[in-house]
């Protein structure tokens, strides 16, 4: 099966190679395959010949077999070639006709449409590495072959002589995610990597589902499936696949309920743990089933999806029990990973509506939430514990004053901070008592090592300029840490960076309408590879680009968590509003200005420097719900909750201007702080007049500002400007005046 997987993963790599339009390379491919492609009626090498020729540059075992499978996947004759051909067709979900000659990848995020009346404007991605952020283009590149050649040369330099299939997977992800799978189609918005990955996943599932028959020389099922898919006849209705969804619960209490000493380092360690325990559990299931990395369709944002052969469903209960047992040993009932499994057939892939399978898995998982720990319930589960010490943070039984389990997270944070690379590798499964964080990983057959030594299978902690020649990429979790000198800053030090009141704050946010985006936003073509492309575009923004933006522009802030579609940031409270607004613009650039994909956020300020993080995080979660419910002018969501009010992003610039105008008067023009209290008083009068149905006596505000101009003649024009902004023509006050005043007030305090 290893050769089948490798060939499926590489089956269309020739498309990338071919687009370099390198005549010297073309002549080499001709010499190698001219007789073969001319016999099939072709006049020049096709992508399958380019792909087979490329495979010679790799150092994989049985490379000749892999080359054969790659070259023949469009005209298959044996069972393995047919499996790849079936998977290739099912991955795209439909057979499209040639219509144009588009050569850049269209951003699928830009094409998402929830409002059907919105005009579609195509935006294009540059031919570039996945980890390099580039704004979308309005039109395609003119000298496209030059861009392909430049990227290909870098790709080949990294992958040449590579013999590890997992590293090949990671390198392909980096170099083929901004390349279209096919540019002959009317709308090429599926990236090549998503197509390669899903083709490989489907091929492996087909083989594993019919493995016994294939080994016995019975190819009838594969032949039948191939014929029906090829001819678009009535599709094979037998459920031969299943989709497994995993979801982690208990994140909030686990992540934020921590000792305030070294809180930031501890938060980073716990965020790392949550991300990697989910990844390791997904890998554990894949390993047990004899599947591959490609079968993990997605892992991030607190959940994963695995595509598996249908026979896997027979062992799902075993996996549930194993996961529950390990996590109960580690966390009691506080943290759990739930699994659901739904069957599906070839028709669900071929009809290009795979999102309904995702939806079914999600619905089934909701049912699992009512059956937590049902697999491990026994008499011991309910036995009262002895009267011994309990850790106030993880609730585990401890001896003495030190909790070894919590202490292991401190050590994890230190290792994450002090080392350059993380190496994830398999080991013998651990079956003992879970005392430390590494015991949890080991229970699923994995070990995480931190090192400063280069290792091709390791992941870089630093995400800047990652060297794929000597590593496998960068770690999944946010890693940037604000430092004071050579150590991670404390919350007290973060607070001191704030303007005005010295407090830290949190910024939480997530994508609006995510469920609708996946269910409705892709229109009629919701093929597995298109859904995978959409997932990958969101994943790279929240997994890397968001953190890059914070590191480059707000060094005093720290991304505690960012992945999937949401994030959590801690920083000086006064930095967070501008950071939030900047992130909306960054995301807007990334989606090509798509108004149907937006982010809502919430900011909460700690009442005290030593106030528990989990309390502020909970409040931010409640405030984020307020932002999601904010309605104005026919709009909802796409807003910021701040200071117990909600501001739409389209309102933010005016909101900030008024705050700055007030602050300028107080800080730069020596207007007394009494201006704030006067405005608060006038706002109260205004609200009372509305409640009682009286006419608002706006002359009092005008009179106050007139007197202010007399006392501060050098600020006369500034005061006039402010009054023009806060007093509207219809005798009403600016609707966010209280919040803007409060913002200016607390930001200008000395």
PDB file of N, CA and C in Angstrom, residues 35 40 203 230 305 307 403 408 421 439 488 571 619 683 727:
ATOM      1  N   UNK A  35       7.945   7.440 -26.808  1.00  0.00           N
ATOM      2  CA  UNK A  35       7.325   6.264 -27.427  1.00  0.00           C
ATOM      3  C   UNK A  35       5.969   5.965 -26.797  1.00  0.00           C
ATOM      4  N   UNK A  40      -0.236   6.593 -27.451  1.00  0.00           N
ATOM      5  CA  UNK A  40      -1.560   6.932 -26.925  1.00  0.00           C
ATOM      6  C   UNK A  40      -2.160   8.141 -27.639  1.00  0.00           C
ATOM      7  N   UNK A 203      -7.912   7.014  -2.072  1.00  0.00           N
ATOM      8  CA  UNK A 203      -7.250   5.814  -2.598  1.00  0.00           C
ATOM      9  C   UNK A 203      -6.909   4.836  -1.476  1.00  0.00           C
ATOM     10  N   UNK A 230     -16.416   6.324 -13.978  1.00  0.00           N
ATOM     11  CA  UNK A 230     -15.899   6.786 -15.267  1.00  0.00           C
ATOM     12  C   UNK A 230     -17.031   7.185 -16.205  1.00  0.00           C
ATOM     13  N   UNK A 305     -11.123  15.872  11.548  1.00  0.00           N
ATOM     14  CA  UNK A 305     -11.907  15.005  10.670  1.00  0.00           C
ATOM     15  C   UNK A 305     -10.961  13.996  10.040  1.00  0.00           C
ATOM     16  N   UNK A 307     -11.023  10.756   7.211  1.00  0.00           N
ATOM     17  CA  UNK A 307     -11.748   9.921   6.253  1.00  0.00           C
ATOM     18  C   UNK A 307     -11.133   8.528   6.318  1.00  0.00           C
ATOM     19  N   UNK A 403       1.833  19.912  42.816  1.00  0.00           N
ATOM     20  CA  UNK A 403       1.110  19.051  41.875  1.00  0.00           C
ATOM     21  C   UNK A 403       2.059  18.712  40.731  1.00  0.00           C
ATOM     22  N   UNK A 408       4.440  19.790  35.452  1.00  0.00           N
ATOM     23  CA  UNK A 408       4.931  19.334  34.146  1.00  0.00           C
ATOM     24  C   UNK A 408       4.527  20.302  33.034  1.00  0.00           C
ATOM     25  N   UNK A 421      13.231  23.689  18.156  1.00  0.00           N
ATOM     26  CA  UNK A 421      12.515  22.701  17.350  1.00  0.00           C
ATOM     27  C   UNK A 421      11.720  21.739  18.233  1.00  0.00           C
ATOM     28  N   UNK A 439       3.055  11.731  29.826  1.00  0.00           N
ATOM     29  CA  UNK A 439       2.404  10.422  29.953  1.00  0.00           C
ATOM     30  C   UNK A 439       1.125  10.354  29.110  1.00  0.00           C
ATOM     31  N   UNK A 488      10.248  35.338  29.407  1.00  0.00           N
ATOM     32  CA  UNK A 488       8.864  35.667  29.073  1.00  0.00           C
ATOM     33  C   UNK A 488       8.341  36.700  30.063  1.00  0.00           C
ATOM     34  N   UNK A 571      -2.698  41.157  26.034  1.00  0.00           N
ATOM     35  CA  UNK A 571      -1.784  42.273  25.832  1.00  0.00           C
ATOM     36  C   UNK A 571      -2.180  43.458  26.687  1.00  0.00           C
ATOM     37  N   UNK A 619     -15.642  36.368  30.657  1.00  0.00           N
ATOM     38  CA  UNK A 619     -16.344  37.617  30.345  1.00  0.00           C
ATOM     39  C   UNK A 619     -16.191  37.970  28.867  1.00  0.00           C
ATOM     40  N   UNK A 683     -24.826  63.095  28.811  1.00  0.00           N
ATOM     41  CA  UNK A 683     -25.366  61.832  28.275  1.00  0.00           C
ATOM     42  C   UNK A 683     -26.522  61.348  29.145  1.00  0.00           C
ATOM     43  N   UNK A 727     -22.576  66.105  18.440  1.00  0.00           N
ATOM     44  CA  UNK A 727     -23.941  66.621  18.417  1.00  0.00           C
ATOM     45  C   UNK A 727     -24.458  66.588  16.987  1.00  0.00           C
TER      46      UNK A 727
END
